[in-house]
DNA sequence: CGTTTGTCTAGGTAATGGTG
DNA sequence: CACCATTACCTAGACAAACG
C-alpha cells in the first residue's frame, strides 16, 4: 500500500474548521471547475485565497498524515498569507528542478497551457521563495509549479504565486512532496532530483533521504542509477522519461562489466531507433538476458469465408500462439469431430 | 549502509462469451 | 457482424528480507 492510498482515505471536508462564506465555496475544493468558477469571479478574490490556503494546508496533511498539526497549521495560515501575481521573468527555476525538457513538450503540458490560457492565468498558485542575493537577476525561485510557470511564461501571463520562506532542505522537501503527490514524475526525473539533493549534501545518505521524504529506499536507489546513466545511454531513448525503475539493475551490471559495449550499442541505436519501443531499446542495450525480444512479427489473422460470410478466423501472434474461432454453431457431433481433430493436431506437434 | 532478490498488488489491456 | 460486460493476464512499482 502506497502513501497515496492512505492519503486518499482522508476526508478533507471534515478538516475544514471554517464554514464556507457562500454556497459556491462549499463545492469540492479540488475540482478544477469549481476553482475556475471562483477564479473568474473578481469579487471572490479573498474567497479564492482562503480556498487556496486551505487546500494547501490540506495537502500537507495528506502527505504527512499529521491531522492534528495540520488543523493548527490551517488556523495559523488562515488569512495570514496571500498569493501574489508575479512576472514570470522575475522567477527562476529551482536548482533542484527535476523537470526534463520533454515535460514541457508533452500533450499534458499543452493541455495545461490551454487551460491556463482560457482561465487567463494559473488558477492553482505555484510556490516560490525569495532569492537571497538577487542582484539584478530573478528575485524568486520556484519551489513547485515549474510547468505552470513555464506555461504562463510562454503565454506572457503573470504567475499567481505564494511567496514562502524556506531553507534548502525545506525547499527540497516541499518540492518533492508536491511532485510525488501528482505522481507524474518519471523514475528518471525522480532520480535526478534525489541525486541533486544528495550531491549538495542535503542528506547524508540515501536511507536518510528516503525516510525524510517517505519514499522507499529501494526505489530511490534504483532511480539514482537511472539518473546517473551515461549521457550516451540516455540518448539512446527517445526521452529519458521512458526509463523504468526495474531496469536499473541490468544497467548497473552492464556499466560495470561492459561500459564500452553498452555505449557502442547505444550509439548504434541513436543512429536508427525508428519504430523501437523503449522496452526494445532497453533490451538491445543490455543484451538478451532480460526479456528476449526477438523481432516481434505482428499478429496475423486469417479469415475463412463461405458464401461471403466469415465462418472462422485464425489468429497467430508474434510468439506463434494461436487463437482459432469458429463463428457458426456446431452440433455436438461436429464438436466431437473438432475435438478429435485438435487431439491429433497437438499430438503431432 | 547501498543494493539485490523475490513477492505482492493495483491498474491496465486483451481475450472471451453473450447479445441484438 | 458490432457491441458490451466479464474474465484472464500482464506490467510497473511498492514493499520485505537479506546480502556483502
Short mmCIF file of C-alpha atoms (C1' of nucleotides) in Angstrom, two decimals:
data_model
loop_
_atom_site.label_atom_id
_atom_site.label_comp_id
_atom_site.label_asym_id
_atom_site.label_seq_id
_atom_site.Cartn_x
_atom_site.Cartn_y
_atom_site.Cartn_z
CA UNK A 1 0.00 0.00 0.00
CA UNK A 2 1.47 3.30 -1.09
CA UNK A 3 1.25 6.65 0.58
CA UNK A 4 -1.32 7.81 -1.84
CA UNK A 5 -3.73 5.07 -0.95
CA UNK A 6 -3.67 6.01 2.69
CA UNK A 7 -3.96 9.65 1.85
CA UNK A 8 -6.94 9.18 -0.37
CA UNK A 9 -8.98 7.88 2.53
CA UNK A 10 -8.72 11.12 4.49
CA UNK A 11 -11.89 13.15 4.49
CA UNK A 12 -10.69 16.66 3.90
CA UNK A 13 -14.11 18.22 4.24
CA UNK A 14 -14.23 17.26 7.89
CA UNK A 15 -10.92 19.01 8.45
CA UNK A 16 -12.20 22.39 7.44
CA UNK A 17 -12.90 24.31 10.63
CA UNK A 18 -14.07 27.46 8.91
CA UNK A 19 -17.53 27.29 7.40
CA UNK A 20 -17.61 28.42 3.81
CA UNK A 21 -18.67 32.01 3.32
CA UNK A 22 -21.01 31.24 0.49
CA UNK A 23 -22.54 28.15 -1.05
CA UNK A 24 -20.24 28.33 -4.03
CA UNK A 25 -17.21 27.90 -1.83
CA UNK A 26 -18.72 24.76 -0.35
CA UNK A 27 -18.25 22.95 -3.62
CA UNK A 28 -15.37 20.47 -3.89
CA UNK A 29 -12.10 22.23 -3.24
CA UNK A 30 -10.13 20.34 -5.77
CA UNK A 31 -12.47 20.28 -8.72
CA UNK A 32 -10.88 22.43 -11.42
CA UNK A 33 -14.32 23.58 -12.48
CA UNK A 34 -15.19 24.91 -9.05
CA UNK A 35 -11.83 26.59 -8.70
CA UNK A 36 -12.17 28.12 -12.11
CA UNK A 37 -15.62 29.45 -11.37
CA UNK A 38 -14.31 31.14 -8.27
CA UNK A 39 -11.29 32.47 -10.04
CA UNK A 40 -13.40 34.06 -12.70
CA UNK A 41 -15.39 35.98 -10.19
CA UNK A 42 -13.40 39.10 -9.42
CA UNK A 43 -15.31 39.79 -6.21
CA UNK A 44 -14.27 36.47 -4.80
CA UNK A 45 -10.58 37.29 -4.71
CA UNK A 46 -10.48 36.87 -0.96
CA UNK A 47 -12.51 33.74 -1.01
CA UNK A 48 -10.20 32.26 -3.53
CA UNK A 49 -7.19 32.97 -1.42
CA UNK A 50 -8.79 31.34 1.55
CA UNK A 51 -9.74 28.39 -0.51
CA UNK A 52 -6.29 28.01 -1.89
CA UNK A 53 -4.70 28.29 1.50
CA UNK A 54 -6.98 25.68 2.95
CA UNK A 55 -6.24 23.42 0.08
CA UNK A 56 -2.57 23.94 0.65
CA UNK A 57 -2.88 23.04 4.29
CA UNK A 58 -4.92 20.01 3.43
CA UNK A 59 -2.17 18.85 1.12
CA UNK A 60 0.40 18.87 3.84
CA UNK A 61 -1.92 16.67 5.87
CA UNK A 62 -2.39 14.35 3.01
CA UNK A 63 1.27 13.59 2.81
CA UNK A 64 2.38 13.80 6.36
CA UNK A 65 -0.67 12.25 7.89
CA UNK A 66 -0.41 14.78 10.69
CA UNK A 67 -4.05 15.52 11.10
CA UNK A 68 -3.83 17.49 14.29
CA UNK A 69 -0.91 19.68 13.41
CA UNK A 70 -2.49 20.35 10.06
CA UNK A 71 -5.56 21.78 11.65
CA UNK A 72 -3.34 24.07 13.68
CA UNK A 73 -1.38 24.97 10.62
CA UNK A 74 -4.62 25.67 8.88
CA UNK A 75 -5.69 28.09 11.55
CA UNK A 76 -2.38 29.87 11.61
CA UNK A 77 -2.49 30.22 7.85
CA UNK A 78 -6.00 31.45 7.54
CA UNK A 79 -5.72 34.95 6.16
CA UNK A 80 -2.08 35.17 7.14
CA UNK A 81 -0.61 34.81 3.70
CA UNK A 82 -1.80 35.75 0.30
CA UNK A 83 -0.97 34.91 -3.22
CA UNK A 84 0.64 37.47 -5.48
CA UNK A 85 0.80 37.95 -9.19
CA UNK A 86 4.42 37.90 -10.30
CA UNK A 87 6.20 38.49 -13.57
CA UNK A 88 7.45 35.09 -14.78
CA UNK A 89 10.75 36.75 -15.69
CA UNK A 90 11.32 37.60 -12.03
CA UNK A 91 11.23 33.89 -11.22
CA UNK A 92 13.94 31.32 -11.89
CA UNK A 93 13.77 27.56 -11.87
CA UNK A 94 14.96 25.83 -8.77
CA UNK A 95 18.39 24.30 -8.55
CA UNK A 96 16.53 21.15 -7.57
CA UNK A 97 14.25 21.35 -10.58
CA UNK A 98 13.53 17.88 -11.76
CA UNK A 99 11.55 18.55 -14.89
CA UNK A 100 13.10 17.29 -18.06
CA UNK A 101 12.73 19.47 -21.13
CA UNK A 102 10.35 17.00 -22.69
CA UNK A 103 7.92 17.63 -19.84
CA UNK A 104 7.36 20.98 -21.48
CA UNK A 105 6.63 19.45 -24.84
CA UNK A 106 4.17 16.76 -23.91
CA UNK A 107 0.49 16.63 -24.69
CA UNK A 108 -0.20 17.11 -20.99
CA UNK A 109 1.75 20.34 -20.91
CA UNK A 110 -0.13 21.69 -23.91
CA UNK A 111 -3.40 20.85 -22.17
CA UNK A 112 -2.25 22.70 -19.06
CA UNK A 113 -1.25 25.65 -21.19
CA UNK A 114 -4.66 25.76 -22.87
CA UNK A 115 -6.37 25.58 -19.52
CA UNK A 116 -4.30 28.47 -18.18
CA UNK A 117 -4.89 30.48 -21.32
CA UNK A 118 -8.64 30.04 -21.04
CA UNK A 119 -8.66 30.99 -17.38
CA UNK A 120 -6.41 33.98 -18.07
CA UNK A 121 -3.79 32.73 -15.63
CA UNK A 122 -2.92 29.82 -13.38
CA UNK A 123 -5.80 29.16 -11.00
CA UNK A 124 -3.72 26.93 -8.79
CA UNK A 125 -0.85 29.05 -7.49
CA UNK A 126 2.74 27.99 -7.69
CA UNK A 127 5.05 28.35 -4.75
CA UNK A 128 8.21 30.43 -4.77
CA UNK A 129 10.79 31.62 -2.30
CA UNK A 130 12.76 34.84 -2.31
CA UNK A 131 16.29 34.58 -3.67
CA UNK A 132 18.89 35.59 -1.10
CA UNK A 133 21.05 37.90 -3.25
CA UNK A 134 19.06 38.66 -6.37
CA UNK A 135 21.27 41.46 -7.75
CA UNK A 136 19.53 42.34 -10.96
CA UNK A 137 18.67 38.69 -11.66
CA UNK A 138 15.44 36.92 -10.79
CA UNK A 139 14.07 37.71 -7.35
CA UNK A 140 12.25 34.45 -6.78
CA UNK A 141 12.98 30.76 -7.08
CA UNK A 142 10.34 28.14 -7.78
CA UNK A 143 9.56 25.67 -5.02
CA UNK A 144 6.99 23.86 -7.10
CA UNK A 145 4.93 24.61 -10.16
CA UNK A 146 7.62 24.57 -12.85
CA UNK A 147 5.16 23.58 -15.53
CA UNK A 148 2.64 26.25 -14.57
CA UNK A 149 5.42 28.83 -14.50
CA UNK A 150 6.68 27.76 -17.92
CA UNK A 151 3.14 27.85 -19.33
CA UNK A 152 2.50 31.38 -18.04
CA UNK A 153 5.89 32.46 -19.27
CA UNK A 154 5.16 31.18 -22.76
CA UNK A 155 1.73 32.79 -22.74
CA UNK A 156 3.08 36.09 -21.47
CA UNK A 157 0.81 35.97 -18.43
CA UNK A 158 1.66 36.87 -14.83
CA UNK A 159 2.01 33.91 -12.47
CA UNK A 160 -0.13 33.52 -9.39
CA UNK A 161 2.25 32.53 -6.60
CA UNK A 162 2.70 32.08 -2.89
CA UNK A 163 5.87 33.53 -1.58
CA UNK A 164 7.28 31.45 1.22
CA UNK A 165 10.44 31.47 3.23
CA UNK A 166 12.20 28.14 3.11
CA UNK A 167 15.69 26.82 3.68
CA UNK A 168 17.23 24.40 1.21
CA UNK A 169 16.04 21.27 2.92
CA UNK A 170 12.51 22.56 3.36
CA UNK A 171 12.53 23.72 -0.24
CA UNK A 172 13.56 20.31 -1.42
CA UNK A 173 11.00 18.52 0.70
CA UNK A 174 8.16 20.81 -0.34
CA UNK A 175 9.08 20.33 -3.95
CA UNK A 176 9.42 16.62 -3.68
CA UNK A 177 6.11 16.32 -1.84
CA UNK A 178 4.27 18.31 -4.46
CA UNK A 179 5.74 16.30 -7.26
CA UNK A 180 5.15 12.92 -5.76
CA UNK A 181 1.59 13.83 -4.90
CA UNK A 182 0.83 14.33 -8.54
CA UNK A 183 2.52 11.03 -9.29
CA UNK A 184 3.51 12.10 -12.75
CA UNK A 185 7.24 12.25 -12.27
CA UNK A 186 9.12 9.58 -14.13
CA UNK A 187 11.66 7.34 -12.42
CA UNK A 188 14.47 9.24 -14.10
CA UNK A 189 13.17 12.66 -13.07
CA UNK A 190 12.87 11.47 -9.50
CA UNK A 191 16.41 10.16 -9.68
CA UNK A 192 17.76 13.48 -10.93
CA UNK A 193 16.03 15.29 -8.12
CA UNK A 194 17.33 12.88 -5.49
CA UNK A 195 20.82 12.96 -6.95
CA UNK A 196 20.92 16.76 -6.69
CA UNK A 197 19.85 16.68 -3.09
CA UNK A 198 22.49 14.10 -2.25
CA UNK A 199 25.24 15.78 -4.27
CA UNK A 200 24.56 19.03 -2.47
CA UNK A 201 24.83 17.27 0.83
CA UNK A 202 21.26 17.96 1.89
CA UNK A 203 21.14 14.47 3.34
CA UNK A 204 23.99 12.28 4.48
CA UNK A 205 22.71 9.05 2.95
CA UNK A 206 20.19 7.52 0.60
CA UNK A 207 18.37 5.95 3.51
CA UNK A 208 18.05 9.20 5.39
CA UNK A 209 16.84 11.00 2.33
CA UNK A 210 14.34 8.21 1.74
CA UNK A 211 12.92 8.36 5.21
CA UNK A 212 12.83 12.17 5.24
CA UNK A 213 10.54 12.21 2.25
CA UNK A 214 8.72 8.98 2.99
CA UNK A 215 9.93 7.07 -0.02
CA UNK A 216 11.20 3.54 -0.25
CA UNK A 217 15.00 3.43 -0.27
CA UNK A 218 14.99 0.57 -2.77
CA UNK A 219 13.24 2.58 -5.44
CA UNK A 220 15.22 5.66 -4.57
CA UNK A 221 18.40 3.73 -5.16
CA UNK A 222 17.08 2.47 -8.49
CA UNK A 223 16.07 5.97 -9.54
CA UNK A 224 19.57 7.18 -8.76
CA UNK A 225 21.11 4.57 -11.02
CA UNK A 226 18.88 5.75 -13.86
CA UNK A 227 19.69 9.40 -13.20
CA UNK A 228 23.41 8.70 -13.27
CA UNK A 229 23.33 6.76 -16.52
CA UNK A 230 25.93 7.89 -19.08
CA UNK A 231 24.63 10.54 -21.47
CA UNK A 232 25.07 8.27 -24.47
CA UNK A 233 22.87 5.63 -22.95
CA UNK A 234 20.19 8.19 -22.14
CA UNK A 235 20.34 9.45 -25.69
CA UNK A 236 19.51 6.01 -26.98
CA UNK A 237 15.98 6.58 -25.72
CA UNK A 238 13.59 8.98 -27.37
CA UNK A 239 13.18 10.50 -23.91
CA UNK A 240 14.75 9.67 -20.54
CA UNK A 241 11.19 9.68 -19.21
CA UNK A 242 10.87 6.24 -20.78
CA UNK A 243 13.30 4.73 -18.27
CA UNK A 244 11.83 2.36 -15.74
CA UNK A 245 12.81 1.51 -12.17
CA UNK A 246 13.13 -2.18 -12.90
CA UNK A 247 15.83 -1.61 -15.50
CA UNK A 248 18.31 -0.16 -13.07
CA UNK A 249 19.99 -3.41 -12.02
CA UNK A 250 20.56 -4.52 -15.60
CA UNK A 251 22.00 -1.14 -16.49
CA UNK A 252 24.25 -1.19 -13.49
CA UNK A 253 25.62 -4.62 -14.33
CA UNK A 254 26.16 -3.58 -17.93
CA UNK A 255 28.03 -0.46 -16.86
CA UNK A 256 30.26 -2.41 -14.53
CA UNK A 257 31.01 -5.28 -16.85
CA UNK A 258 31.00 -3.71 -20.28
CA UNK A 259 30.67 0.06 -20.39
CA UNK A 260 32.28 0.37 -23.82
CA UNK A 261 29.96 -2.23 -25.30
CA UNK A 262 26.96 -0.55 -23.75
CA UNK A 263 27.91 2.81 -25.19
CA UNK A 264 28.61 1.45 -28.64
CA UNK A 265 25.24 -0.32 -28.65
CA UNK A 266 23.71 2.97 -27.58
CA UNK A 267 25.40 4.80 -30.44
CA UNK A 268 24.07 2.24 -32.89
CA UNK A 269 20.55 2.73 -31.58
CA UNK A 270 20.80 6.51 -31.70
CA UNK A 271 21.58 6.34 -35.40
CA UNK A 272 18.50 4.26 -36.08
CA UNK A 273 15.84 3.78 -33.46
CA UNK A 274 12.81 4.22 -35.69
CA UNK A 275 9.92 2.09 -34.58
CA UNK A 276 11.64 0.76 -31.45
CA UNK A 277 9.69 0.79 -28.25
CA UNK A 278 11.51 1.87 -25.07
CA UNK A 279 11.42 -1.71 -23.92
CA UNK A 280 13.08 -2.92 -27.10
CA UNK A 281 15.76 -0.25 -26.77
CA UNK A 282 16.42 -1.38 -23.24
CA UNK A 283 16.70 -5.00 -24.38
CA UNK A 284 19.03 -4.06 -27.20
CA UNK A 285 21.24 -2.11 -24.82
CA UNK A 286 21.52 -4.60 -22.04
CA UNK A 287 21.60 -7.79 -24.06
CA UNK A 288 19.35 -10.77 -24.30
CA UNK A 289 19.26 -11.72 -20.62
CA UNK A 290 16.21 -9.54 -19.97
CA UNK A 291 13.06 -10.30 -21.88
CA UNK A 292 14.35 -11.86 -25.08
CA UNK A 293 12.66 -9.66 -27.61
CA UNK A 294 13.15 -11.22 -30.98
CA UNK A 295 11.88 -9.19 -33.88
CA UNK A 296 8.23 -9.49 -32.99
CA UNK A 297 6.25 -10.44 -36.03
CA UNK A 298 2.87 -8.75 -35.89
CA UNK A 299 -0.11 -10.98 -35.32
CA UNK A 300 -1.53 -12.46 -38.48
CA UNK A 301 -5.21 -13.08 -38.94
CA UNK A 302 -6.66 -15.42 -41.49
CA UNK A 303 -10.38 -15.50 -42.17
CA UNK A 304 -12.31 -18.42 -43.60
CA UNK A 305 -15.31 -17.41 -45.63
CA UNK A 306 -18.23 -19.30 -47.07
CA UNK A 307 -20.78 -17.50 -49.22
CA UNK A 308 -19.42 -14.11 -48.25
CA UNK A 309 -19.67 -14.73 -44.51
CA UNK A 310 -16.79 -15.23 -42.12
CA UNK A 311 -17.32 -18.65 -40.58
CA UNK A 312 -13.98 -18.93 -38.80
CA UNK A 313 -10.83 -16.94 -38.04
CA UNK A 314 -7.33 -18.00 -37.13
CA UNK A 315 -5.07 -15.52 -35.38
CA UNK A 316 -1.40 -16.21 -34.71
CA UNK A 317 0.53 -13.78 -32.53
CA UNK A 318 4.20 -12.82 -32.72
CA UNK A 319 5.21 -15.69 -30.48
CA UNK A 320 3.39 -18.28 -32.53
CA UNK A 321 0.42 -18.70 -30.20
CA UNK A 322 -2.82 -19.11 -31.99
CA UNK A 323 -6.49 -18.49 -31.45
CA UNK A 324 -8.99 -20.27 -33.64
CA UNK A 325 -12.51 -19.00 -33.50
CA UNK A 326 -15.43 -20.69 -35.23
CA UNK A 327 -18.33 -18.37 -35.72
CA UNK A 328 -21.04 -20.83 -36.65
CA UNK A 329 -22.90 -23.07 -34.22
CA UNK A 330 -21.65 -26.61 -34.08
CA UNK A 331 -23.76 -29.67 -33.48
CA UNK A 332 -22.46 -31.90 -30.74
CA UNK A 333 -21.28 -34.39 -33.37
CA UNK A 334 -19.28 -31.67 -35.09
CA UNK A 335 -17.90 -30.56 -31.72
CA UNK A 336 -16.61 -34.10 -31.10
CA UNK A 337 -15.15 -34.15 -34.54
CA UNK A 338 -13.32 -30.88 -33.89
CA UNK A 339 -12.03 -32.15 -30.58
CA UNK A 340 -10.59 -35.24 -32.27
CA UNK A 341 -9.00 -33.06 -34.90
CA UNK A 342 -7.35 -30.94 -32.25
CA UNK A 343 -6.29 -34.00 -30.32
CA UNK A 344 -4.44 -35.34 -33.33
CA UNK A 345 -3.03 -31.89 -34.10
CA UNK A 346 -1.48 -31.28 -30.70
CA UNK A 347 -0.16 -34.84 -30.58
CA UNK A 348 1.68 -34.25 -33.81
CA UNK A 349 3.29 -31.00 -32.67
"C1'" DC B 1 24.97 1.41 4.54
"C1'" DG B 2 23.65 0.51 -0.58
"C1'" DT B 3 21.98 -2.96 -3.18
"C1'" DT B 4 19.88 -7.41 -4.77
"C1'" DT B 5 16.26 -10.61 -4.94
"C1'" DG B 6 11.78 -12.01 -4.79
"C1'" DT B 7 6.81 -11.34 -3.80
"C1'" DC B 8 2.53 -8.73 -3.86
"C1'" DT B 9 -0.92 -5.73 -5.78
"C1'" DA B 10 -3.31 -2.02 -8.42
"C1'" DG B 11 -4.28 -0.78 -12.76
"C1'" DG B 12 -4.37 -1.52 -17.41
"C1'" DT B 13 -5.14 -4.40 -21.62
"C1'" DA B 14 -6.52 -8.29 -24.30
"C1'" DA B 15 -9.37 -12.25 -24.71
"C1'" DT B 16 -13.72 -14.18 -24.21
"C1'" DG B 17 -18.58 -15.10 -24.29
"C1'" DG B 18 -23.05 -13.26 -24.77
"C1'" DT B 19 -26.45 -10.46 -27.08
"C1'" DG B 20 -29.12 -7.70 -30.53
"C1'" DC C 1 -21.11 -8.80 -37.53
"C1'" DA C 2 -20.76 -4.87 -33.85
"C1'" DC C 3 -21.16 -4.12 -29.28
"C1'" DC C 4 -20.90 -4.84 -24.32
"C1'" DA C 5 -19.71 -6.94 -19.85
"C1'" DT C 6 -16.87 -10.09 -17.71
"C1'" DT C 7 -12.67 -12.56 -17.03
"C1'" DA C 8 -7.77 -13.66 -17.56
"C1'" DC C 9 -3.46 -11.99 -17.92
"C1'" DC C 10 0.47 -8.80 -17.73
"C1'" DT C 11 3.21 -4.98 -16.03
"C1'" DA C 12 5.23 -1.38 -13.16
"C1'" DG C 13 6.14 -0.09 -8.94
"C1'" DA C 14 5.80 -0.85 -3.75
"C1'" DC C 15 7.42 -3.49 -0.28
"C1'" DA C 16 10.16 -7.00 2.73
"C1'" DA C 17 14.02 -9.66 3.61
"C1'" DA C 18 18.56 -10.39 3.30
"C1'" DC C 19 23.35 -9.97 1.48
"C1'" DG C 20 28.19 -8.21 1.47
#
